[in-house]
Coordinates of N, CA, C and O in Angstrom, one line a residue:
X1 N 0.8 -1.2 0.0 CA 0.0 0.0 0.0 C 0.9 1.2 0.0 O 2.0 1.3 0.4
X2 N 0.2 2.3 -0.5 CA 1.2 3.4 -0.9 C 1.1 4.1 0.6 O 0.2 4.0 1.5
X3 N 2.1 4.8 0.7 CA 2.1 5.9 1.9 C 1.6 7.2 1.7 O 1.4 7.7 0.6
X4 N 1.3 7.8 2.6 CA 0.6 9.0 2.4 C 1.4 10.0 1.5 O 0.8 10.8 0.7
X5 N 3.0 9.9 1.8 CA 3.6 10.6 1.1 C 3.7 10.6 -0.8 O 3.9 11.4 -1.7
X6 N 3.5 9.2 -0.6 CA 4.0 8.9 -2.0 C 2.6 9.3 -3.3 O 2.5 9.7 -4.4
X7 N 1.6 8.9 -2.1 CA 0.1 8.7 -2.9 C -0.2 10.2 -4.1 O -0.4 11.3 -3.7
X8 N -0.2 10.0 -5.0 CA -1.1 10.8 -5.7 C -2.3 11.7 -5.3 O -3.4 11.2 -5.3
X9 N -2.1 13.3 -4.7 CA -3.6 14.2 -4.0 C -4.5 14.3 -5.4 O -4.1 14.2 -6.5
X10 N -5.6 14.4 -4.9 CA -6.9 15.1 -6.1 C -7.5 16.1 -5.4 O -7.7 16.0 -4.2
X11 N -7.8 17.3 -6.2 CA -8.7 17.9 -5.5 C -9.7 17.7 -5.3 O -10.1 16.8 -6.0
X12 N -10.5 18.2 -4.3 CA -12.3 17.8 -4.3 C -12.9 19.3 -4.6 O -12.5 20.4 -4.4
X13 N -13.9 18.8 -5.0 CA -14.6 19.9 -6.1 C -14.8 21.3 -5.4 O -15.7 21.3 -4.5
X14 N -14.4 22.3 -5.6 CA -14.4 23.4 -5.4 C -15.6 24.4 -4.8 O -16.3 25.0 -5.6
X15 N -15.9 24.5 -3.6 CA -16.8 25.1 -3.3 C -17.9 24.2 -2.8 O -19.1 24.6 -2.6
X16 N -17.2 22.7 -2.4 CA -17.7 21.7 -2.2 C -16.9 21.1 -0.5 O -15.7 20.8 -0.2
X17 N -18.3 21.3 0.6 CA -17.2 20.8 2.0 C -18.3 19.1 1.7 O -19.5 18.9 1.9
X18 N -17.0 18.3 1.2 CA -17.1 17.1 1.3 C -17.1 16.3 2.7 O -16.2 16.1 3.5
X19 N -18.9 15.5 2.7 CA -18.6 14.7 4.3 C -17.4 13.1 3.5 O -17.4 12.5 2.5
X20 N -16.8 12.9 4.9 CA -16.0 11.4 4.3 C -16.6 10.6 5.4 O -16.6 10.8 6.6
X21 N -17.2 9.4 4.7 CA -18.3 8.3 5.2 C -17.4 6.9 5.5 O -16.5 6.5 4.8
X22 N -18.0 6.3 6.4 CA -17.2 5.2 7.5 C -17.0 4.1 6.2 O -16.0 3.3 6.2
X23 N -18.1 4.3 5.2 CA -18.3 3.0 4.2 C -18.5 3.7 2.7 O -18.2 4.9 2.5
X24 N -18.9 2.9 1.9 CA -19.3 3.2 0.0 C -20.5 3.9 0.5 O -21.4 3.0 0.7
X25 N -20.9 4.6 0.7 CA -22.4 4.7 0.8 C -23.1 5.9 1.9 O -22.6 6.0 3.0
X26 N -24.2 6.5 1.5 CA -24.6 8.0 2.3 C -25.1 7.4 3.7 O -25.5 8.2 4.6
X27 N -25.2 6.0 3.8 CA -26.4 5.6 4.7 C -25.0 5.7 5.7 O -25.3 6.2 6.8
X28 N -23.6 5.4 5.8 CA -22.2 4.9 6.4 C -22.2 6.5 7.4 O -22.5 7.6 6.8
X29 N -21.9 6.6 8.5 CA -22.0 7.5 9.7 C -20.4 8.5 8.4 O -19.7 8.2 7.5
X30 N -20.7 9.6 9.2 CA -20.0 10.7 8.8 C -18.7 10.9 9.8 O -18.8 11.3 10.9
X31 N -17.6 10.5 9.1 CA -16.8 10.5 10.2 C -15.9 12.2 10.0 O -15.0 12.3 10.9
X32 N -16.1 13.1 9.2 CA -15.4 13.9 9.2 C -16.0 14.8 7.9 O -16.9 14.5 7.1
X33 N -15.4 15.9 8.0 CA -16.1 16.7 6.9 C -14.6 17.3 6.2 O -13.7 17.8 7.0
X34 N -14.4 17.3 4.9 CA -13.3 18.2 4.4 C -13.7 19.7 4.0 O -14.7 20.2 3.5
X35 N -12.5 20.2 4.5 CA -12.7 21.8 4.4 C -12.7 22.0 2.8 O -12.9 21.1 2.0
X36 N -12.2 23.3 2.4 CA -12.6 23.7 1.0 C -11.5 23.5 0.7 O -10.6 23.5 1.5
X37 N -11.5 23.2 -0.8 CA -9.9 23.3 -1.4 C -9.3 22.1 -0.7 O -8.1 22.5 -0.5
X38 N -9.4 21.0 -0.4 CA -8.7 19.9 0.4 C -8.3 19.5 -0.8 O -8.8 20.0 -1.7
X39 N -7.3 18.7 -0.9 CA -6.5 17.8 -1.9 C -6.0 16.2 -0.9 O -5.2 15.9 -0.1
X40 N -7.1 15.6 -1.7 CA -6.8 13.9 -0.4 C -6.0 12.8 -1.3 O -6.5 12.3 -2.3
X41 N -5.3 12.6 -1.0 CA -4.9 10.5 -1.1 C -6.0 10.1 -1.6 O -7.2 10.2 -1.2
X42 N -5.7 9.5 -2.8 CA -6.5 7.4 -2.9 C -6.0 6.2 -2.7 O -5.3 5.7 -3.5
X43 N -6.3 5.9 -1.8 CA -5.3 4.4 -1.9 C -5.9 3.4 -2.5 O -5.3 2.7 -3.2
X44 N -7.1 3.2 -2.3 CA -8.1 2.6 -3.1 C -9.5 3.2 -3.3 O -10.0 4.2 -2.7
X45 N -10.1 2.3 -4.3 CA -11.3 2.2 -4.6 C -12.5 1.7 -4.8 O -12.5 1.4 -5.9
X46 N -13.9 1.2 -4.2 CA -14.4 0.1 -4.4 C -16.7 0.9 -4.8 O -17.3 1.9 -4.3
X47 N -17.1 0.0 -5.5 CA -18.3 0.3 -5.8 C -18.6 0.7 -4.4 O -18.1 0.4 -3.3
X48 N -20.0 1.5 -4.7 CA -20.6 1.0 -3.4 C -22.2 2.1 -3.7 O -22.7 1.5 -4.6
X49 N -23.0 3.1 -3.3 CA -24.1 3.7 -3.5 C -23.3 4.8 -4.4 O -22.3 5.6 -4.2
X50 N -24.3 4.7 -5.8 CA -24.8 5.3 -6.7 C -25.2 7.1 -6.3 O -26.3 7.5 -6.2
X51 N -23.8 8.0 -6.2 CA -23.9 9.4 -5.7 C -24.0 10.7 -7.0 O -23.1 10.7 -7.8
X52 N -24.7 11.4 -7.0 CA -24.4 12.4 -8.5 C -23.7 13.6 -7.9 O -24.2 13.9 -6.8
X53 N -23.0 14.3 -8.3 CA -21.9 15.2 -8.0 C -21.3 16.5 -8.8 O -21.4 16.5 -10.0
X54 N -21.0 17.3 -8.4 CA -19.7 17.8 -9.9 C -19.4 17.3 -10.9 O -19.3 17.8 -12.1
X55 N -19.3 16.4 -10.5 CA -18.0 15.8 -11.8 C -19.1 13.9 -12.1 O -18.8 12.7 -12.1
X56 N -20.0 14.6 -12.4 CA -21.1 13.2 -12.8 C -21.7 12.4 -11.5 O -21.7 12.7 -10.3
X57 N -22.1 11.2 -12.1 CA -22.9 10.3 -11.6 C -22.1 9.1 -11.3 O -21.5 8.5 -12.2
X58 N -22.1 8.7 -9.7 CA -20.4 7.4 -10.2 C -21.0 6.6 -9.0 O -21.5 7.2 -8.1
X59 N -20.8 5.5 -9.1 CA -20.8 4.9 -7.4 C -19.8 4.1 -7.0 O -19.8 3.0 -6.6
X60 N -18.4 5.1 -7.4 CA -17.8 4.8 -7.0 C -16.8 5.5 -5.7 O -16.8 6.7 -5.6
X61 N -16.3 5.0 -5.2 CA -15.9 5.3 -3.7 C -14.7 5.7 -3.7 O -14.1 4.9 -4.4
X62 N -13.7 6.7 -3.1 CA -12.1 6.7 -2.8 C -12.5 6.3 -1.0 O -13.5 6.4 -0.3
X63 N -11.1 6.0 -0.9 CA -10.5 5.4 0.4 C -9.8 6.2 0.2 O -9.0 6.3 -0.7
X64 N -10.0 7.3 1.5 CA -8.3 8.3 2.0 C -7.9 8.4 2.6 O -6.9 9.2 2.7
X65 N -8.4 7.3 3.9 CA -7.7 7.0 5.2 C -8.2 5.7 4.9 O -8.8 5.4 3.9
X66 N -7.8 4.5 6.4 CA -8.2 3.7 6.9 C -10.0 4.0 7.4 O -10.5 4.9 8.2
X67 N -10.6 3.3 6.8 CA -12.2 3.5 7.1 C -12.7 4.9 6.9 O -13.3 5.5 7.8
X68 N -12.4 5.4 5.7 CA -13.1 6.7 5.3 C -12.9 7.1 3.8 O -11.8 7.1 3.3
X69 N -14.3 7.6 3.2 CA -14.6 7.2 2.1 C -14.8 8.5 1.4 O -14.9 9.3 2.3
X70 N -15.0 8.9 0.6 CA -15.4 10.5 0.1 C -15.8 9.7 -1.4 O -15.1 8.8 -1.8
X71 N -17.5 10.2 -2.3 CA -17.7 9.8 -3.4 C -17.1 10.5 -4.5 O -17.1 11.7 -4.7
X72 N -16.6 9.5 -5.1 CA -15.5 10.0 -6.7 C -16.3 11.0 -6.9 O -15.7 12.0 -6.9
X73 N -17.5 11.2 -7.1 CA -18.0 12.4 -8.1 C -17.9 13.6 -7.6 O -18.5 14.5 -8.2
X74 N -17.3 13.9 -6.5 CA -17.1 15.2 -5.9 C -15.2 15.4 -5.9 O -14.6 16.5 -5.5
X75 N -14.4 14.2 -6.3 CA -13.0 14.0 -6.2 C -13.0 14.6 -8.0 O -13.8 14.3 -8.9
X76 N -11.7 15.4 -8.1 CA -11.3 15.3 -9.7 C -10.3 15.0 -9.7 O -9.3 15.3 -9.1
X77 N -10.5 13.9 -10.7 CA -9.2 12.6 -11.0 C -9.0 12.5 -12.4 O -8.3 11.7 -12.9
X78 N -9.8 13.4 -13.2 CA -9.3 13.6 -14.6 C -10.0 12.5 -15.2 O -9.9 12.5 -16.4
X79 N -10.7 11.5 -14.8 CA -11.2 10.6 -15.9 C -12.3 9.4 -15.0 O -12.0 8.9 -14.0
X80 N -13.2 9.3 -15.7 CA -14.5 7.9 -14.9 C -13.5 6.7 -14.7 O -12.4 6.5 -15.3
X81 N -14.1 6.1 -13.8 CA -13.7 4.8 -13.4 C -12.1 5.1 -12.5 O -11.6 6.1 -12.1
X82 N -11.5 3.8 -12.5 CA -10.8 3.6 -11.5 C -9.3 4.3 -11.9 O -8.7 4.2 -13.0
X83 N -8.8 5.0 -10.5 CA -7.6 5.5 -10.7 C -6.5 5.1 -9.6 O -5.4 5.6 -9.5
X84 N -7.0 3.7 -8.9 CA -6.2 3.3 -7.5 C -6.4 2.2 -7.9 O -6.8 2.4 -9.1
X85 N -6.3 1.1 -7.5 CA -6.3 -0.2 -7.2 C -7.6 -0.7 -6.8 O -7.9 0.2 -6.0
X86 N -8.7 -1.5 -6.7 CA -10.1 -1.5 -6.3 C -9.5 -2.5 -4.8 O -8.9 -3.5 -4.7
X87 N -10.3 -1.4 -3.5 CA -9.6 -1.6 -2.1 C -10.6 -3.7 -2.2 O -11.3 -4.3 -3.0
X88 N -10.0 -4.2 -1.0 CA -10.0 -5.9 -0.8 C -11.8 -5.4 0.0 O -12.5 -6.4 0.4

């Protein structure tokens, strides 16, 4: 697994305070909220609830810590689908 250092940041969409969720999914407790302008880690990525966003319609998930999730469609990663590794 990559280190925080090493990991590739993305911004999250601008003008957007992203909550990051325990799991894939809105129903997953809110463990944190990102301020504006954050730029986070992916270490991985895995399906999970179907979210619409900035940057489209995706259900797909980043992992930016251990147990915390922010939905791709609010992350810019330059391109749909997977940009990490799909997390275990």
């Amino acid at each position: 697994m990559e280190t925080a250092d090493s990991a590739t940041r993305y911004p999250v969409a601008p003008g957007y305070r992203v909550n990051v969720r325990s799991g894939p999914g809105t129903g997953y407790r809110i463990v944190r909220t990102l301020p504006y302008g954050q730029k986070i880690p992916i270490y991985c990525q895995k399906p999970g609830e179907q979210v619409t966003g900035p940057y489209g319609t995706t259900n797909l998930w980043d992992n930016i810590a251990n147990g915390q999730f922010v939905s791709d469609a609010y992350v810019y990663t330059g391109r749909d689908g997977y940009v990490a590794p799909r997390c275990d």
